[in-house]
Amino acid sequence: MRLEGEPGAWRFTRDGLTRDVSVAKLPDGRLSLLFADGRQVCGRARATGMGQVEVVVAGEVRTVALADPLHDRLSHSAAPGAGSGDEEVRALMPGRVVEVRVAEGDRVASGQVVLVLEAMKMQNEIRASAGGVVARCAVAAGQAVDGGALMLVVRDSNG
Amino acid sequence: MRLEGEPGAWRFTRDGLTRDVSVAKLPDGRLSLLFADGRQVCGRARATGMGQVEVVVAGEVRTVALADPLHDRLSHSAAPGAGSGDEEVRALMPGRVVEVRVAEGDRVASGQVVLVLEAMKMQNEIRASAGGVVARCAVAAGQAVDGGALMLVVRDSNG
Amino acid sequence: MKLLVANRGEIAVRILRACRELGVGTVAVFSDADRSAPHVAMADEAVRLGPAPARESYLSVERLLAAARATGARLVHPGYGFLAENAAFARACVEAGLIFVGPDPAAIEAMGSKTESRRRMHEAGVPVVPGMMKPAAAAREIAEFGAKHGYPLLLKASAGGGGKGMRRVESAAEASAAFERASAEAAASFGDGAVYAEKLVERPRHVEVQVVGHPSGEIVAVGERECSIQRRHQKVVEECPSPVVGPALRERICAAAVRAAESVAYTSCGTVELLLAPDGSFYFLEMNTRLQVEHPVTEEVWGVDLCREMIRIALGEPLTIGRPAMRGHAIECRIYAENPSRGFAPSPGAIAALRLPAGPGVRNDVGVEAGGIVPIDYDPMLGKLIVHAGERSAAIARLSRALSEYEITGVDSTLPLFRALVADGEFLRGEFDVQWLDRRLAEGTLLAPPRVREEDVVLAAVALAGGAAVPAGQNPPSSNGSPWRQAGRLEALR
Amino acid sequence: MKLLVANRGEIAVRILRACRELGVGTVAVFSDADRSAPHVAMADEAVRLGPAPARESYLSVERLLAAARATGARLVHPGYGFLAENAAFARACVEAGLIFVGPDPAAIEAMGSKTESRRRMHEAGVPVVPGMMKPAAAAREIAEFGAKHGYPLLLKASAGGGGKGMRRVESAAEASAAFERASAEAAASFGDGAVYAEKLVERPRHVEVQVVGHPSGEIVAVGERECSIQRRHQKVVEECPSPVVGPALRERICAAAVRAAESVAYTSCGTVELLLAPDGSFYFLEMNTRLQVEHPVTEEVWGVDLCREMIRIALGEPLTIGRPAMRGHAIECRIYAENPSRGFAPSPGAIAALRLPAGPGVRNDVGVEAGGIVPIDYDPMLGKLIVHAGERSAAIARLSRALSEYEITGVDSTLPLFRALVADGEFLRGEFDVQWLDRRLAEGTLLAPPRVREEDVVLAAVALAGGAAVPAGQNPPSSNGSPWRQAGRLEALR
């Protein structure tokens, strides 16, 4: 699944099928999605945590599992940073840091929760994708971050 | 006319008559005023500038002139400050400073607009009540102020 | 089966609801001003027509047909206004293989022509306002016309317009002098002294009959609507039934309306508009070959669903309307974004708050919502409030109650006019005619400036001073420590 | 003239609206949980009763009477629930010089007693479910009872309860063995072998008749309501008319209901509840001596205003109800803050969004609003959706349409149940009885887990990625500079 574009105009690709969708915000907060073939869906979506998104369409509530990939990708491990073996943990979406569970110098294991990021009202546990030592912690609890912002650098202690 | 109390419970006095009123905010933003005798008024009020307040009760729009006194009293010139001849300009209501038109050291004339304070969605020009020199400017544009907060000190240049 | 609604606002919403209830798929169209409008949000599919101006969007036959093609819509419903009575559009739909939800284009055309429709009414035995077919050659002809049709008459300049050369004639004795003067005036004004006489209907009411025709040839009249409350020929409040129409008159006007519809083999919902004189005589005005704005009052009182019936007819289904019977009284208020205290100046902009009334006998047909924008490009109608109750006085009481719940802020609205009406003695007694509202507005005896009450002052003062504590069950605000809030005191407000 | 509404929620709002339409002043009462509730905001005056628990507020006779005294209210309307069928409260109102809007306290008392009401029905010739008046001395008595009243029977332990010792008897041949076993079982369970027989009404429907009585002695029956869709004996959906009651049966049950009301000289709005067997026989269940939750479906179909009539009667005015006639079909859904997928667990809390349906044939009687709190202290009913259309199938289509517009977020609601109902074949065919809903819920064949659609996934992804540009006509947001927003790209969501 792949979503490209910007607010208002998106391209959604899944299973090899691509759909262009124009999106407008309605006065009551719902979104109107208008597909290129004319079909429309109006509704709300609210992240409820654990990769789950609650959508409300025509008053009906359904839960969509955007599952682990989104969850994981709220931070992403970017290309090698300053030193080889460094893993940069960046925010993929704008959000707010709720909790930082590590400090510089801490050892972290692969998969360990390093911080909690709130985005779209969903609290997301961000895990280290590899073990190492926290080389840098660029954010503090309560801080707002832009999408793409560097939050943490984990240095491969073997590197 | 005199209004004493605090949010939720007020005492209103006019023409020698005193009325106690309990006030609740309704989910849609209206206020419910409940007088001691049981009578109730529900509605909205919005300052429209120039001391005018638009009230909406049972959907009917009426305009109340609270006139200059309120306007003026959004800031008040408090008791003498540090030095004799000092005039303290304080915010009488919580609000946000929209614009500061003077800097420390500036000469101001009596009646000159020194800053603009937004309170209850109304932008209010705050004027110096006496001429002098700005001895202190304690606020900046964009800053939120509590009721009672010191905003400016004007020193009587003759004092 | 899919239907394209070639309209916007409340009537588009009304049609979309009918489609949903019928299980018919829906296509909305929109201009750039309406991307976030309720009628778009309610449709299964939506197609952009073009920029905001109606010429480039809702009035563009070409773009509407393209939208139908693109979505595979089989039916097109024009609503009212825009292209609803445009025979060329109806014809273009049919030629494109679409079903136009309305009468045959020929019926639209015939009724769209003043002269052709009068001719047909004459043939069908439907009364039209009597008038001389050609200019009077002499004063004697005026007197003869008056003797035949009764006084007063109105002399009109054949070449005239705009009231010039018009002259009232009260009796035969005045005929001669009036003819001379009107002819001289016409000659001076228009270079042509020709004048003709028409019967003058004084203090007329606007009463109209709802008809439903079917391709089988069956035509049913569904009672009348009273639409005399008008502002400059624009209906503002409509009622069903008319307070002055009893069973006998109803039978007569319904029979005439059926004859009118038959004269053009009418096959959809339509309305025959009549001028009703105080003596009970009535005259054909015109026939509206579409669903009217005010159709809901008929629906409420007669227990029919005109919008549904109209679509069913277009789908080739039989009438389900049967022999409906009246029950109770309904009143509709057209709520416009206009300020009645400022000459009904349009008030486009953003709707801040919108509180709709509810409960028994209250129907809201609304095309906007809170936070939405009222564009400057179209008719500024926001929606309609329809009330229904057991009898007229109860309906007015219910209307008054509903108006007390209705709140629109951000834009001006005609709500204050309706609040004044429900408290007006003449309105309560049903004593009005088509000029009544303009007369009362001009006199300044209807819209009193609102009187500020003591409670308003307290509300204003309290609101500005900080209002209420936080509602029960909600968290206290994060801000604190305001000394002013601790012991607020706002002196000498006035 | 001023009326105090001794209730809260949607029924308080309903009564306040009726008062406003009648020109009667209003006093609301509230507990600390309800200071900001709609029923308070709608009243001319309001009085705090006490803390949230009903005992200390809406159930406190003393505080209600004090509120009436303090405000000078002359009438007290109890609504339904709380003190509505409490004869002591009605009597206390009368003794305090107030007008209780309801029947005479004696009528409340008589109908409140199971034995007394059965006795009166017997005298009035209103059928009650036949049962032996004392335990059977021998199996022969069972067979005699069966011969007289027909099979199947139900044997019940005199000392029993909770279904223990109950035994079905299909025919005379089974009577003897069943009696022995039931008696032995009863003796084992309760130490008392006494059993008696009652006629077993199989697959019964709950049908009830609306009556309106007047002090003049006149009592009018206003047709029946079908209330068989129940969850554990609690009505969830009501209709008017019943899909299984035709004109002949209607006449019979209405006549019986009038006799029932006459037996207690009933002088207000009330309801005679009946058990209707598949063969058309019916039996008195109980009489509710108050306005019912489901009164709106009768109002819509019969064109009457029961709430208004009830207050008018209390004011000593004559009946205006006349000889009403039926038209169309109405359905009511009770919308509770409960989760039907979790055993109807109550869901108190703050209502985030509340979008009400509107348009033709839709009535909202609602006691909450967006942003309001549903307290844990009271019945979790948020309000009622009532639809009305020309016939049952059209009413269901309209209900389905209205449900597609209805949105409640923040708390769970019973809306999903109604959406399932309007798509269910048995419901559409009217094939249900009082156990039907519980049966279908237990089977798990009614509430299917919602199926996620492709569009839902797109909506979720798009919303999380930033959704829409700013609506036309509004200012762009002040935040900027997010590189992600500039060229947003959210890869590999799944």
Coordinates of N, CA, C and O in Angstrom, one line a residue, chain D residues 51-174:
Chain D
P51 N -28.1 16.6 44.3 CA -27.1 15.8 43.7 C -27.6 14.9 42.6 O -28.8 14.7 42.5
A52 N -26.6 14.3 41.8 CA -27.0 13.5 40.7 C -27.9 12.3 41.0 O -28.8 12.0 40.2
P53 N -27.6 11.6 42.1 CA -28.5 10.4 42.3 C -30.0 10.7 42.3 O -30.4 11.6 42.9
A54 N -30.7 9.9 41.6 CA -32.2 10.1 41.4 C -32.9 10.3 42.7 O -33.8 11.1 42.8
R55 N -32.5 9.4 43.7 CA -33.2 9.5 45.0 C -33.1 10.9 45.6 O -34.1 11.3 46.2
E56 N -32.0 11.6 45.3 CA -31.9 12.9 45.9 C -32.3 14.0 44.9 O -32.1 15.2 45.2
S57 N -32.8 13.7 43.8 CA -33.2 14.7 42.8 C -34.5 14.3 42.2 O -35.6 14.7 42.8
Y58 N -34.5 13.6 41.1 CA -35.8 13.4 40.3 C -36.8 12.5 41.0 O -37.9 12.5 40.7
L59 N -36.3 11.8 42.0 CA -37.2 10.9 42.8 C -37.6 11.5 44.1 O -38.4 10.9 44.9
S60 N -37.2 12.7 44.4 CA -37.5 13.3 45.7 C -38.8 14.1 45.6 O -38.8 15.3 45.1
V61 N -39.8 13.6 46.2 CA -41.1 14.2 46.1 C -41.1 15.6 46.8 O -41.6 16.6 46.4
E62 N -40.4 15.5 48.0 CA -40.3 16.7 48.8 C -39.6 17.9 48.0 O -40.1 19.0 48.0
R63 N -38.5 17.6 47.3 CA -37.8 18.6 46.6 C -38.6 19.1 45.4 O -38.6 20.3 45.0
L64 N -39.3 18.2 44.7 CA -40.1 18.6 43.6 C -41.2 19.5 44.0 O -41.5 20.6 43.4
L65 N -41.9 19.2 45.1 CA -43.0 20.1 45.6 C -42.4 21.4 46.0 O -43.0 22.4 45.8
A66 N -41.2 21.4 46.6 CA -40.6 22.7 47.0 C -40.3 23.5 45.8 O -40.5 24.7 45.8
A67 N -39.8 22.9 44.7 CA -39.5 23.6 43.5 C -40.8 24.2 42.9 O -40.8 25.4 42.4
A68 N -41.9 23.5 43.0 CA -43.2 24.0 42.5 C -43.6 25.2 43.3 O -44.1 26.2 42.8
R69 N -43.5 25.1 44.6 CA -43.9 26.1 45.5 C -43.0 27.4 45.2 O -43.5 28.5 45.1
A70 N -41.7 27.2 45.1 CA -40.8 28.3 44.9 C -41.1 29.1 43.7 O -40.9 30.3 43.6
T71 N -41.5 28.4 42.6 CA -41.7 29.1 41.3 C -43.2 29.4 41.1 O -43.5 30.0 40.1
G72 N -44.0 28.9 41.9 CA -45.5 29.2 41.7 C -46.1 28.4 40.6 O -47.1 28.8 40.0
A73 N -45.5 27.2 40.3 CA -46.0 26.4 39.2 C -47.4 25.8 39.7 O -47.5 25.5 40.9
R74 N -48.3 25.8 38.8 CA -49.7 25.3 39.1 C -49.8 23.8 38.7 O -50.6 23.1 39.3
L75 N -49.1 23.4 37.7 CA -49.2 22.0 37.2 C -47.9 21.3 37.3 O -46.8 21.9 37.3
V76 N -48.0 20.0 37.5 CA -46.8 19.1 37.5 C -47.0 18.0 36.5 O -48.0 17.3 36.6
H77 N -46.0 17.9 35.6 CA -46.1 16.8 34.6 C -45.0 15.8 34.9 O -43.8 16.2 35.0
P78 N -45.3 14.5 35.2 CA -44.3 13.6 35.6 C -43.5 12.9 34.5 O -42.5 12.3 34.7
G79 N -43.9 13.1 33.2 CA -43.3 12.4 32.1 C -43.5 10.9 32.2 O -44.6 10.5 32.6
Y80 N -42.4 10.1 31.9 CA -42.5 8.7 32.2 C -41.3 8.3 33.0 O -40.3 9.1 33.1
G81 N -41.4 7.1 33.6 CA -40.3 6.7 34.5 C -40.3 7.6 35.8 O -41.3 8.3 36.1
F82 N -39.2 7.6 36.6 CA -39.2 8.3 37.8 C -40.5 8.2 38.6 O -40.9 7.1 38.9
L83 N -41.2 9.3 38.8 CA -42.4 9.2 39.7 C -43.7 9.1 38.9 O -44.8 9.4 39.4
A84 N -43.6 8.8 37.6 CA -44.8 8.9 36.7 C -45.9 8.0 37.1 O -47.1 8.3 36.9
E85 N -45.6 6.8 37.7 CA -46.7 5.9 38.1 C -46.7 5.7 39.6 O -47.1 4.6 40.1
N86 N -46.3 6.8 40.3 CA -46.3 6.7 41.8 C -47.5 7.4 42.3 O -47.6 8.7 42.3
A87 N -48.5 6.6 42.8 CA -49.7 7.2 43.2 C -49.5 8.2 44.4 O -50.2 9.2 44.5
A88 N -48.5 7.9 45.2 CA -48.3 8.7 46.4 C -47.8 10.1 45.9 O -48.2 11.2 46.5
F89 N -47.0 10.2 44.8 CA -46.6 11.5 44.3 C -47.7 12.2 43.8 O -47.9 13.4 44.0
A90 N -48.6 11.5 43.0 CA -49.7 12.2 42.4 C -50.6 12.8 43.5 O -51.1 13.9 43.4
R91 N -50.8 12.0 44.5 CA -51.6 12.4 45.7 C -51.0 13.6 46.4 O -51.7 14.6 46.7
A92 N -49.7 13.5 46.6 CA -49.0 14.6 47.3 C -49.1 15.9 46.5 O -49.2 17.0 47.0
C93 N -49.1 15.8 45.1 CA -49.3 17.0 44.3 C -50.6 17.6 44.5 O -50.8 18.8 44.8
V94 N -51.6 16.8 44.5 CA -53.0 17.2 44.7 C -53.2 17.8 46.0 O -53.8 18.9 46.2
E95 N -52.6 17.2 47.0 CA -52.7 17.7 48.4 C -52.0 19.0 48.6 O -52.4 19.9 49.4
A96 N -51.0 19.3 47.8 CA -50.3 20.5 47.8 C -51.0 21.6 47.0 O -50.4 22.7 46.8
G97 N -52.1 21.3 46.4 CA -52.9 22.3 45.7 C -52.4 22.4 44.2 O -52.8 23.3 43.5
L98 N -51.6 21.4 43.8 CA -51.2 21.4 42.4 C -52.0 20.5 41.5 O -52.8 19.6 42.0
I99 N -52.0 20.8 40.2 CA -52.7 19.9 39.3 C -51.6 18.9 38.8 O -50.6 19.2 38.2
F100 N -51.9 17.6 39.0 CA -51.1 16.5 38.5 C -51.5 16.2 37.1 O -52.7 15.9 36.9
V101 N -50.6 16.3 36.1 CA -51.0 16.1 34.7 C -50.9 14.6 34.5 O -49.9 14.0 34.2
G102 N -52.0 13.9 34.7 CA -52.2 12.5 34.6 C -53.5 12.1 35.2 O -54.3 13.0 35.5
P103 N -53.7 10.8 35.4 CA -55.0 10.4 35.8 C -55.2 10.6 37.4 O -54.2 11.0 38.0
D104 N -56.3 10.3 37.9 CA -56.6 10.3 39.3 C -55.6 9.3 40.0 O -55.4 8.2 39.5
P105 N -55.1 9.7 41.2 CA -54.2 8.8 41.9 C -54.8 7.4 42.1 O -54.1 6.4 42.1
A106 N -56.2 7.4 42.3 CA -56.8 6.1 42.5 C -56.7 5.2 41.3 O -56.5 3.9 41.4
A107 N -56.7 5.8 40.1 CA -56.5 5.0 38.9 C -55.1 4.4 38.8 O -54.9 3.3 38.4
I108 N -54.1 5.3 39.1 CA -52.7 4.8 39.1 C -52.6 3.6 40.1 O -52.0 2.6 39.8
E109 N -53.2 3.8 41.3 CA -53.1 2.7 42.3 C -53.7 1.4 41.8 O -53.1 0.3 41.9
A110 N -54.9 1.5 41.3 CA -55.6 0.3 40.9 C -54.9 -0.4 39.8 O -54.7 -1.6 39.8
M111 N -54.4 0.3 38.8 CA -53.6 -0.3 37.7 C -52.2 -0.7 38.1 O -51.6 -1.5 37.4
G112 N -51.7 -0.1 39.2 CA -50.4 -0.5 39.7 C -50.4 -1.9 40.4 O -49.3 -2.5 40.5
S113 N -51.5 -2.3 40.7 CA -51.6 -3.6 41.4 C -52.0 -4.7 40.4 O -53.0 -4.7 39.8
K114 N -51.2 -5.8 40.3 CA -51.4 -6.9 39.4 C -52.7 -7.5 39.7 O -53.5 -7.8 38.8
T115 N -53.0 -7.8 41.0 CA -54.2 -8.5 41.3 C -55.4 -7.7 41.1 O -56.4 -8.1 40.5
E116 N -55.3 -6.4 41.6 CA -56.5 -5.5 41.5 C -56.8 -5.3 40.1 O -58.0 -5.2 39.7
S117 N -55.8 -5.0 39.2 CA -56.1 -4.7 37.8 C -56.7 -5.9 37.1 O -57.6 -5.8 36.4
R118 N -56.2 -7.1 37.4 CA -56.8 -8.3 36.8 C -58.2 -8.5 37.2 O -59.1 -8.9 36.4
R119 N -58.5 -8.2 38.5 CA -59.9 -8.3 39.0 C -60.8 -7.4 38.2 O -61.9 -7.8 37.7
R120 N -60.3 -6.1 38.1 CA -61.2 -5.1 37.4 C -61.4 -5.5 35.9 O -62.4 -5.3 35.3
M121 N -60.3 -6.0 35.3 CA -60.4 -6.4 33.9 C -61.4 -7.5 33.7 O -62.2 -7.5 32.8
H122 N -61.4 -8.5 34.6 CA -62.3 -9.6 34.6 C -63.7 -9.0 34.7 O -64.6 -9.4 33.9
E123 N -64.0 -8.1 35.6 CA -65.3 -7.5 35.7 C -65.7 -6.7 34.5 O -66.9 -6.7 34.1
A124 N -64.7 -6.1 33.9 CA -65.0 -5.2 32.7 C -65.1 -6.0 31.4 O -65.4 -5.5 30.3
G125 N -64.8 -7.3 31.5 CA -64.9 -8.2 30.3 C -63.7 -8.0 29.4 O -63.8 -8.2 28.2
V126 N -62.6 -7.6 30.0 CA -61.4 -7.6 29.2 C -60.6 -8.8 29.4 O -60.3 -9.2 30.6
P127 N -60.3 -9.6 28.4 CA -59.6 -10.9 28.6 C -58.3 -10.8 29.3 O -57.5 -9.9 28.9
V128 N -58.0 -11.6 30.2 CA -56.7 -11.8 30.8 C -56.2 -13.2 30.5 O -57.1 -14.0 30.2
V129 N -54.9 -13.4 30.6 CA -54.4 -14.8 30.3 C -55.1 -15.8 31.3 O -55.0 -15.6 32.5
P130 N -55.8 -16.8 30.8 CA -56.5 -17.6 31.7 C -55.6 -18.4 32.6 O -54.5 -18.9 32.1
G131 N -55.9 -18.6 33.8 CA -55.1 -19.3 34.8 C -56.0 -19.8 35.9 O -57.0 -19.3 36.2
M132 N -55.5 -20.9 36.5 CA -56.3 -21.5 37.6 C -56.1 -20.6 38.8 O -55.0 -20.0 39.1
M133 N -57.2 -20.3 39.5 CA -57.1 -19.4 40.7 C -56.4 -20.0 41.9 O -56.0 -19.3 42.8
K134 N -56.4 -21.4 41.9 CA -55.7 -22.0 43.1 C -55.0 -23.3 42.5 O -55.3 -23.7 41.4
P135 N -54.1 -23.8 43.3 CA -53.3 -25.0 42.9 C -54.2 -26.1 42.5 O -55.3 -26.3 43.1
A136 N -53.8 -26.9 41.6 CA -54.5 -28.1 41.1 C -54.4 -29.2 42.2 O -53.3 -29.5 42.7
A137 N -55.6 -29.7 42.6 CA -55.6 -30.8 43.6 C -55.2 -32.1 43.0 O -54.7 -33.0 43.6
A138 N -55.5 -32.2 41.7 CA -55.2 -33.5 41.0 C -55.0 -33.2 39.5 O -55.3 -32.2 39.0
A139 N -54.4 -34.2 38.8 CA -54.1 -34.1 37.4 C -55.4 -33.8 36.6 O -55.4 -33.2 35.6
R140 N -56.5 -34.4 37.1 CA -57.8 -34.2 36.4 C -58.1 -32.7 36.2 O -58.6 -32.3 35.2
E141 N -57.8 -31.9 37.3 CA -58.1 -30.5 37.2 C -57.3 -29.8 36.0 O -57.8 -28.9 35.4
I142 N -56.1 -30.3 35.8 CA -55.3 -29.8 34.7 C -56.0 -30.1 33.4 O -56.1 -29.2 32.6
A143 N -56.4 -31.3 33.3 CA -57.1 -31.7 32.0 C -58.4 -30.9 31.8 O -58.7 -30.5 30.7
E144 N -59.1 -30.7 32.9 CA -60.3 -29.9 32.8 C -60.0 -28.5 32.3 O -60.7 -27.9 31.5
F145 N -59.0 -27.9 32.9 CA -58.6 -26.5 32.5 C -58.2 -26.5 31.1 O -58.6 -25.6 30.3
G146 N -57.4 -27.5 30.6 CA -57.0 -27.6 29.2 C -58.2 -27.7 28.3 O -58.2 -27.1 27.2
A147 N -59.1 -28.5 28.7 CA -60.3 -28.7 27.9 C -61.1 -27.4 27.7 O -61.6 -27.1 26.6
K148 N -61.1 -26.6 28.7 CA -61.8 -25.4 28.7 C -61.1 -24.3 27.9 O -61.7 -23.5 27.1
H149 N -59.8 -24.1 28.1 CA -59.0 -23.0 27.6 C -58.1 -23.4 26.4 O -57.6 -22.5 25.8
G150 N -57.9 -24.6 26.2 CA -57.1 -25.0 25.0 C -55.6 -25.2 25.4 O -55.2 -24.6 26.4
Y151 N -54.9 -26.0 24.6 CA -53.5 -26.3 24.8 C -52.7 -25.4 23.9 O -53.2 -24.8 22.9
P152 N -51.4 -25.2 24.1 CA -50.6 -25.7 25.3 C -50.9 -25.0 26.6 O -51.4 -23.8 26.5
L153 N -50.6 -25.6 27.7 CA -50.7 -25.0 29.0 C -49.2 -24.9 29.5 O -48.3 -25.5 29.0
L154 N -49.2 -24.1 30.6 CA -47.9 -24.0 31.3 C -48.2 -24.3 32.8 O -49.1 -23.7 33.4
L155 N -47.5 -25.3 33.3 CA -47.7 -25.6 34.7 C -46.7 -24.8 35.5 O -45.5 -24.7 35.1
K156 N -47.1 -24.2 36.5 CA -46.2 -23.3 37.3 C -46.3 -23.7 38.8 O -47.4 -24.0 39.3
A157 N -45.1 -23.7 39.4 CA -45.1 -24.0 40.9 C -45.7 -22.8 41.6 O -45.3 -21.6 41.4
S158 N -46.6 -23.0 42.5 CA -47.2 -21.9 43.3 C -46.2 -21.1 44.1 O -46.2 -19.9 44.2
A159 N -45.2 -21.9 44.6 CA -44.2 -21.2 45.4 C -43.0 -20.8 44.6 O -42.0 -20.3 45.1
G160 N -43.1 -21.0 43.3 CA -41.9 -20.9 42.4 C -41.6 -19.5 41.9 O -42.1 -18.5 42.4
G161 N -40.8 -19.6 40.9 CA -40.3 -18.3 40.3 C -39.1 -18.7 39.5 O -38.5 -19.8 39.6
G162 N -38.7 -17.8 38.6 CA -37.4 -18.0 37.8 C -37.4 -19.2 36.9 O -36.4 -19.7 36.6
G163 N -38.6 -19.6 36.5 CA -38.7 -20.7 35.5 C -38.7 -22.1 36.1 O -38.9 -23.0 35.4
K164 N -38.3 -22.2 37.4 CA -38.2 -23.5 38.0 C -39.6 -24.1 38.2 O -40.5 -23.4 38.6
G165 N -39.7 -25.4 38.0 CA -41.0 -26.1 38.2 C -41.9 -25.8 37.0 O -43.1 -26.2 37.1
M166 N -41.5 -25.0 36.0 CA -42.4 -24.8 34.9 C -42.4 -25.9 33.9 O -41.3 -26.5 33.7
R167 N -43.5 -26.3 33.4 CA -43.6 -27.4 32.5 C -44.7 -27.2 31.5 O -45.8 -26.8 31.8
R168 N -44.3 -27.5 30.2 CA -45.3 -27.3 29.1 C -46.1 -28.5 29.0 O -45.7 -29.6 29.1
V169 N -47.4 -28.3 28.7 CA -48.3 -29.4 28.5 C -49.0 -29.2 27.1 O -49.7 -28.2 26.9
E170 N -48.7 -30.2 26.2 CA -49.2 -30.0 24.9 C -50.6 -30.5 24.6 O -51.3 -30.0 23.7
S171 N -51.0 -31.5 25.4 CA -52.3 -32.1 25.1 C -52.9 -32.7 26.4 O -52.1 -32.9 27.4
A172 N -54.1 -33.1 26.4 CA -54.7 -33.8 27.5 C -54.0 -35.0 27.9 O -53.9 -35.4 29.1
A173 N -53.5 -35.7 26.9 CA -52.8 -37.0 27.1 C -51.6 -36.8 28.0 O -51.2 -37.7 28.8
E174 N -50.9 -35.6 27.9 CA -49.7 -35.3 28.7 C -50.0 -34.8 30.1 O -49.1 -34.8 30.9

